[in-house]
């Protein structure tokens, strides 16, 4: 699977005076699940789009630095080739539906048709993608009749059918109800377990802390830190960047309950529970 290397990435949208991305360098390991956090307008979506190649191939503007997915530089690589390496999912599932297809199956086949994938291979890939996203039973449904969670999973299936090595999700559940959100997170976790490299920009810190191997904190287009969720969410200056840690971390901070071995606060329910139990046992 793919490793991502970002070197001194800078980007300014056309007509803007400020840098949306300001000298970002980082390496994302193959198969890693990377969370992206920061306040509104900190650059999360811009970073997602730069890794997916939409910046600078679709969004023009001033661009500096380099983004590599394995040995491919996203700025120079052919779009068809890039689509088979990296896929991106946006906030609103509604906007990602082609609008020209009558069934979920046809919708998922859209990207593959454009790539000229042979029929048998196409069918195999679509069946596998629907199975993985748990939407096989919806294959004959009209795309716009799906729930938000189902629609978002259909969008992910369309990407998965292209067999990318990297999937980028930009607040994929912010428009969904709790059930839809859970369905999508479960699906993303499955993809991660298959070894796909995942980048997830997210405001839901509980979910992000639960799934991420590392978290990158952005502010004003700058990379402030990249570290484990425990280290990031234990930072005392987090509120200055407009980020609230997971509720479990907030409670443990208030109670002064942290892991003695690392000096970090818990970030998930399970971690917090274990520490509480340990305290009670003492
Ligand atoms: N299409 C655009 N044209 C001009 N400026 C833009 C555009 N999209 C974003 N920006 C600017 O780029 C900067 C970074 O925005 P970005 O959307 O990447 O932040 P974000 O962290 O995703 O914010 P949010 O949490 O609101 O989604 C902001 O200053 C924003 O105003
Ligand atoms: Mg955004």
Short mmCIF file of C-alpha atoms and ligand atoms in Angstrom, two decimals:
data_model
loop_
_atom_site.label_atom_id
_atom_site.label_comp_id
_atom_site.label_asym_id
_atom_site.label_seq_id
_atom_site.Cartn_x
_atom_site.Cartn_y
_atom_site.Cartn_z
CA UNK A 1 0.00 0.00 0.00
CA UNK A 2 0.97 3.59 -0.44
CA UNK A 3 3.12 5.98 1.51
CA UNK A 4 2.54 9.73 1.21
CA UNK A 5 5.33 12.27 1.39
CA UNK A 6 4.56 15.99 1.59
CA UNK A 7 7.47 18.40 1.20
CA UNK A 8 7.17 22.11 1.96
CA UNK A 9 3.64 22.30 0.58
CA UNK A 10 2.33 25.85 0.15
CA UNK A 11 -0.90 26.89 -1.46
CA UNK A 12 -2.91 30.06 -2.00
CA UNK A 13 -6.38 30.03 -3.59
CA UNK A 14 -6.83 32.30 -6.63
CA UNK A 15 -7.66 35.82 -5.51
CA UNK A 16 -6.69 35.16 -1.89
CA UNK A 17 -3.88 36.95 -0.08
CA UNK A 18 -3.33 34.39 2.65
CA UNK A 19 -1.74 30.96 2.40
CA UNK A 20 -4.30 28.19 2.93
CA UNK A 21 -1.38 25.78 3.35
CA UNK A 22 1.80 27.20 4.76
CA UNK A 23 4.96 25.11 4.38
CA UNK A 24 3.63 21.72 5.38
CA UNK A 25 5.98 18.76 5.48
CA UNK A 26 5.05 15.31 6.72
CA UNK A 27 5.22 11.63 5.87
CA UNK A 28 2.24 9.33 6.20
CA UNK A 29 3.17 5.69 6.48
CA UNK A 30 1.65 3.06 4.26
CA UNK A 31 -1.54 1.70 5.90
CA UNK A 32 -1.61 4.47 8.51
CA UNK A 33 -4.87 6.03 9.71
CA UNK A 34 -4.16 9.76 10.02
CA UNK A 35 -6.65 12.13 11.65
CA UNK A 36 -6.64 15.80 10.60
CA UNK A 37 -7.87 18.40 13.11
CA UNK A 38 -7.94 22.16 13.50
CA UNK A 39 -10.42 25.01 13.83
CA UNK A 40 -12.58 26.22 10.95
CA UNK A 41 -10.46 27.47 8.04
CA UNK A 42 -7.28 25.95 9.50
CA UNK A 43 -6.60 24.18 6.20
CA UNK A 44 -7.99 20.66 6.71
CA UNK A 45 -9.96 20.53 3.44
CA UNK A 46 -7.14 22.19 1.54
CA UNK A 47 -4.69 19.57 2.78
CA UNK A 48 -7.12 16.80 1.78
CA UNK A 49 -7.51 18.29 -1.68
CA UNK A 50 -3.77 18.73 -2.11
CA UNK A 51 -3.12 15.05 -1.32
CA UNK A 52 -5.95 14.00 -3.66
CA UNK A 53 -4.40 16.18 -6.39
CA UNK A 54 -7.47 18.47 -6.77
CA UNK A 55 -5.05 21.18 -5.69
CA UNK A 56 -3.41 22.18 -8.04
CA UNK A 57 -4.97 20.14 -10.90
CA UNK A 58 -8.51 21.45 -10.41
CA UNK A 59 -8.10 24.43 -8.08
CA UNK A 60 -5.49 26.66 -9.62
CA UNK A 61 -3.72 29.34 -7.55
CA UNK A 62 -0.17 29.64 -6.24
CA UNK A 63 1.38 26.27 -5.45
CA UNK A 64 4.75 25.36 -4.02
CA UNK A 65 6.39 22.21 -2.69
CA UNK A 66 5.68 18.59 -3.58
CA UNK A 67 3.21 15.83 -2.72
CA UNK A 68 4.13 12.25 -3.55
CA UNK A 69 2.01 9.13 -3.32
CA UNK A 70 4.69 6.48 -3.51
CA UNK A 71 6.75 7.59 -6.50
CA UNK A 72 3.95 9.57 -8.20
CA UNK A 73 3.96 13.33 -7.81
CA UNK A 74 0.28 14.35 -7.69
CA UNK A 75 0.87 17.61 -9.55
CA UNK A 76 2.28 15.96 -12.64
CA UNK A 77 0.63 12.56 -12.77
CA UNK A 78 -2.15 11.77 -15.24
CA UNK A 79 -5.63 12.10 -13.60
CA UNK A 80 -6.73 8.55 -14.56
CA UNK A 81 -3.61 7.14 -12.95
CA UNK A 82 -4.14 9.27 -9.85
CA UNK A 83 -7.78 8.10 -9.48
CA UNK A 84 -6.56 4.54 -9.16
CA UNK A 85 -4.16 5.52 -6.42
CA UNK A 86 -6.21 7.92 -4.31
CA UNK A 87 -9.91 8.68 -3.77
CA UNK A 88 -11.61 11.47 -1.87
CA UNK A 89 -14.98 11.63 -0.09
CA UNK A 90 -16.60 14.95 0.82
CA UNK A 91 -19.01 16.11 3.52
CA UNK A 92 -22.22 16.05 1.59
CA UNK A 93 -23.08 12.64 0.09
CA UNK A 94 -25.80 14.27 -2.02
CA UNK A 95 -23.26 16.29 -4.01
CA UNK A 96 -21.24 13.20 -4.89
CA UNK A 97 -24.02 11.36 -6.72
CA UNK A 98 -23.65 11.61 -10.51
CA UNK A 99 -27.38 12.26 -10.96
CA UNK A 100 -27.40 10.36 -14.24
CA UNK A 101 -27.70 6.78 -12.94
CA UNK A 102 -30.87 4.95 -11.95
CA UNK A 103 -29.46 2.35 -9.56
CA UNK A 104 -26.79 2.06 -6.90
CA UNK A 105 -25.06 -0.60 -9.02
CA UNK A 106 -24.87 1.69 -12.05
CA UNK A 107 -23.70 4.56 -9.88
CA UNK A 108 -20.77 2.52 -8.56
CA UNK A 109 -19.92 1.37 -12.10
CA UNK A 110 -19.58 4.96 -13.35
CA UNK A 111 -15.89 5.48 -12.53
CA UNK A 112 -14.92 2.04 -13.78
CA UNK A 113 -16.67 2.60 -17.11
CA UNK A 114 -14.66 5.76 -17.55
CA UNK A 115 -11.47 3.80 -16.99
CA UNK A 116 -12.49 1.19 -19.56
CA UNK A 117 -12.34 -1.74 -17.12
CA UNK A 118 -13.58 -5.01 -18.77
CA UNK A 119 -17.20 -6.08 -17.87
CA UNK A 120 -16.34 -9.22 -15.83
CA UNK A 121 -13.70 -7.43 -13.84
CA UNK A 122 -16.11 -4.53 -13.31
CA UNK A 123 -18.86 -6.76 -11.95
CA UNK A 124 -16.41 -8.48 -9.60
CA UNK A 125 -15.12 -5.17 -8.24
CA UNK A 126 -18.60 -3.68 -7.78
CA UNK A 127 -19.89 -6.79 -5.98
CA UNK A 128 -16.85 -6.76 -3.68
CA UNK A 129 -17.19 -3.04 -2.95
CA UNK A 130 -20.92 -3.33 -2.17
CA UNK A 131 -20.25 -6.31 0.08
CA UNK A 132 -17.52 -4.45 1.96
CA UNK A 133 -19.70 -1.39 2.48
CA UNK A 134 -22.69 -3.57 3.38
CA UNK A 135 -24.94 -2.16 0.65
CA UNK A 136 -25.39 -5.23 -1.60
CA UNK A 137 -29.11 -5.34 -0.79
CA UNK A 138 -29.48 -1.76 -2.07
CA UNK A 139 -28.02 -2.44 -5.51
CA UNK A 140 -31.25 -1.83 -7.46
CA UNK A 141 -32.36 1.19 -5.46
CA UNK A 142 -32.48 4.71 -6.89
CA UNK A 143 -29.40 6.55 -5.49
CA UNK A 144 -31.36 9.59 -4.30
CA UNK A 145 -33.78 7.40 -2.32
CA UNK A 146 -31.03 6.26 0.07
CA UNK A 147 -30.48 7.56 3.58
CA UNK A 148 -27.48 9.86 4.13
CA UNK A 149 -25.40 7.04 5.64
CA UNK A 150 -26.29 4.68 2.79
CA UNK A 151 -25.52 7.36 0.20
CA UNK A 152 -22.15 8.08 1.76
CA UNK A 153 -21.34 4.36 1.80
CA UNK A 154 -22.33 4.19 -1.89
CA UNK A 155 -19.89 7.06 -2.56
CA UNK A 156 -17.16 5.16 -0.70
CA UNK A 157 -18.01 1.98 -2.65
CA UNK A 158 -17.59 3.90 -5.94
CA UNK A 159 -14.11 4.86 -4.81
CA UNK A 160 -13.23 1.42 -3.45
CA UNK A 161 -14.19 -0.18 -6.78
CA UNK A 162 -11.32 1.80 -8.33
CA UNK A 163 -9.00 -0.05 -5.91
CA UNK A 164 -7.16 2.99 -4.55
CA UNK A 165 -4.39 2.64 -2.00
CA UNK A 166 -5.26 5.89 -0.25
CA UNK A 167 -8.69 7.16 0.78
CA UNK A 168 -9.21 10.70 1.99
CA UNK A 169 -12.39 11.59 3.86
CA UNK A 170 -13.20 15.24 4.53
CA UNK A 171 -15.71 15.34 7.40
CA UNK A 172 -17.63 12.44 5.84
CA UNK A 173 -20.22 12.18 8.60
CA UNK A 174 -20.87 15.81 9.52
CA UNK A 175 -24.17 15.82 7.62
CA UNK A 176 -25.34 12.43 8.85
CA UNK A 177 -27.54 11.33 11.75
CA UNK A 178 -25.92 9.23 14.53
CA UNK A 179 -26.82 5.93 12.86
CA UNK A 180 -25.45 7.03 9.49
CA UNK A 181 -22.31 8.32 11.19
CA UNK A 182 -21.74 4.99 12.93
CA UNK A 183 -22.28 3.05 9.67
CA UNK A 184 -19.72 5.17 7.86
CA UNK A 185 -17.11 4.95 10.63
CA UNK A 186 -17.52 1.16 10.78
CA UNK A 187 -16.98 1.03 7.02
CA UNK A 188 -13.89 3.23 7.20
CA UNK A 189 -12.44 1.05 9.93
CA UNK A 190 -12.90 -2.00 7.67
CA UNK A 191 -10.99 -0.25 4.87
CA UNK A 192 -8.22 0.62 7.28
CA UNK A 193 -7.95 -3.01 8.39
CA UNK A 194 -7.47 -3.96 4.74
CA UNK A 195 -4.30 -1.87 4.73
CA UNK A 196 -5.66 1.16 2.86
CA UNK A 197 -3.98 4.40 3.95
CA UNK A 198 -6.65 6.68 5.43
CA UNK A 199 -6.69 10.45 5.91
CA UNK A 200 -9.70 11.69 7.85
CA UNK A 201 -10.52 15.33 8.57
CA UNK A 202 -13.05 15.34 11.37
CA UNK A 203 -14.63 17.53 14.04
CA UNK A 204 -15.86 14.55 16.07
CA UNK A 205 -12.86 14.10 18.33
CA UNK A 206 -14.18 10.97 20.07
CA UNK A 207 -14.37 9.07 16.79
CA UNK A 208 -11.10 10.49 15.52
CA UNK A 209 -9.27 9.51 18.72
CA UNK A 210 -10.74 6.04 18.56
CA UNK A 211 -9.55 5.27 15.04
CA UNK A 212 -6.41 7.33 14.31
CA UNK A 213 -2.85 6.05 14.58
CA UNK A 214 -1.64 9.65 14.54
CA UNK A 215 -3.28 13.04 14.42
CA UNK A 216 -2.10 16.17 12.62
CA UNK A 217 -3.06 19.53 14.15
CA UNK A 218 -3.36 22.48 11.74
CA UNK A 219 -3.76 26.16 12.45
CA UNK A 220 -3.80 28.99 9.92
CA UNK A 221 -2.54 26.58 7.25
CA UNK A 222 0.48 25.62 9.36
CA UNK A 223 1.30 22.22 10.78
CA UNK A 224 1.40 22.68 14.56
CA UNK A 225 1.99 19.06 15.54
CA UNK A 226 1.76 15.49 14.33
CA UNK A 227 1.66 12.89 17.07
CA UNK A 228 -0.32 10.09 18.73
CA UNK A 229 -3.91 10.99 19.70
CA UNK A 230 -2.86 10.69 23.36
CA UNK A 231 -0.05 13.22 22.98
CA UNK A 232 -2.09 15.60 20.82
CA UNK A 233 -5.15 15.62 23.07
CA UNK A 234 -3.07 15.96 26.25
CA UNK A 235 -1.65 19.28 25.01
CA UNK A 236 -2.47 22.16 27.33
CA UNK A 237 -2.66 24.66 24.46
CA UNK A 238 -5.28 22.78 22.42
CA UNK A 239 -8.06 25.34 23.07
CA UNK A 240 -5.84 28.06 21.59
CA UNK A 241 -6.18 26.19 18.31
CA UNK A 242 -9.95 25.98 18.63
CA UNK A 243 -9.96 22.25 19.35
CA UNK A 244 -11.80 20.55 22.20
CA UNK A 245 -10.34 17.18 23.17
CA UNK A 246 -12.61 14.11 23.39
CA UNK A 247 -15.05 14.24 26.34
CA UNK A 248 -13.24 11.31 28.01
CA UNK A 249 -10.02 13.33 27.94
CA UNK A 250 -11.81 16.43 29.28
CA UNK A 251 -13.25 14.52 32.25
CA UNK A 252 -9.93 12.88 33.08
CA UNK A 253 -8.13 16.24 32.81
CA UNK A 254 -10.60 17.74 35.29
CA UNK A 255 -10.08 14.80 37.66
CA UNK A 256 -6.31 14.74 37.12
CA UNK A 257 -6.44 11.12 36.00
CA UNK A 258 -3.63 10.34 33.59
CA UNK A 259 -1.47 7.40 32.64
CA UNK A 260 1.58 7.55 34.92
CA UNK A 261 3.77 5.71 32.39
CA UNK A 262 3.24 8.25 29.61
CA UNK A 263 1.92 11.34 31.41
CA UNK A 264 -0.95 11.39 28.87
CA UNK A 265 -4.68 11.56 29.43
CA UNK A 266 -6.93 8.84 28.01
CA UNK A 267 -8.61 9.65 24.69
CA UNK A 268 -11.15 6.85 24.33
CA UNK A 269 -13.90 5.45 26.55
CA UNK A 270 -12.02 2.16 26.93
CA UNK A 271 -8.80 3.87 28.01
CA UNK A 272 -10.63 6.12 30.48
CA UNK A 273 -12.57 3.17 31.88
CA UNK A 274 -9.38 1.15 32.43
CA UNK A 275 -7.80 4.03 34.35
CA UNK A 276 -10.93 4.53 36.47
CA UNK A 277 -11.00 0.82 37.30
CA UNK A 278 -7.33 0.91 38.24
CA UNK A 279 -7.94 3.88 40.54
CA UNK A 280 -10.88 2.13 42.17
CA UNK A 281 -8.78 -0.97 42.74
CA UNK A 282 -6.09 1.04 44.55
N1 LIG B 1 -12.39 27.86 -2.76
C1 LIG B 1 -11.73 28.72 -1.99
N2 LIG B 1 -11.38 29.96 -2.44
C2 LIG B 1 -10.70 30.83 -1.69
N3 LIG B 1 -10.29 30.58 -0.43
C3 LIG B 1 -10.61 29.38 0.09
C4 LIG B 1 -11.34 28.39 -0.65
N4 LIG B 1 -11.51 27.29 0.13
C5 LIG B 1 -10.90 27.59 1.30
N5 LIG B 1 -10.35 28.83 1.28
C6 LIG B 1 -9.58 29.47 2.36
O1 LIG B 1 -8.48 28.63 2.67
C7 LIG B 1 -8.26 28.58 4.08
C8 LIG B 1 -8.33 27.14 4.55
O2 LIG B 1 -9.65 26.66 4.35
P1 LIG B 1 -10.06 25.13 4.45
O3 LIG B 1 -11.41 25.02 3.81
O4 LIG B 1 -8.97 24.30 3.94
O5 LIG B 1 -10.19 24.97 6.05
P2 LIG B 1 -10.90 23.83 6.90
O6 LIG B 1 -9.98 23.56 8.04
O7 LIG B 1 -11.29 22.70 6.02
O8 LIG B 1 -12.20 24.57 7.46
P3 LIG B 1 -13.63 23.93 7.90
O9 LIG B 1 -13.45 23.36 9.27
O10 LIG B 1 -14.52 25.14 7.91
O11 LIG B 1 -14.03 22.93 6.89
C9 LIG B 1 -9.32 29.47 4.70
O12 LIG B 1 -8.75 30.73 4.96
C10 LIG B 1 -10.38 29.56 3.64
O13 LIG B 1 -11.08 30.78 3.71
MG1 LIG B 2 -13.12 21.81 5.59
#
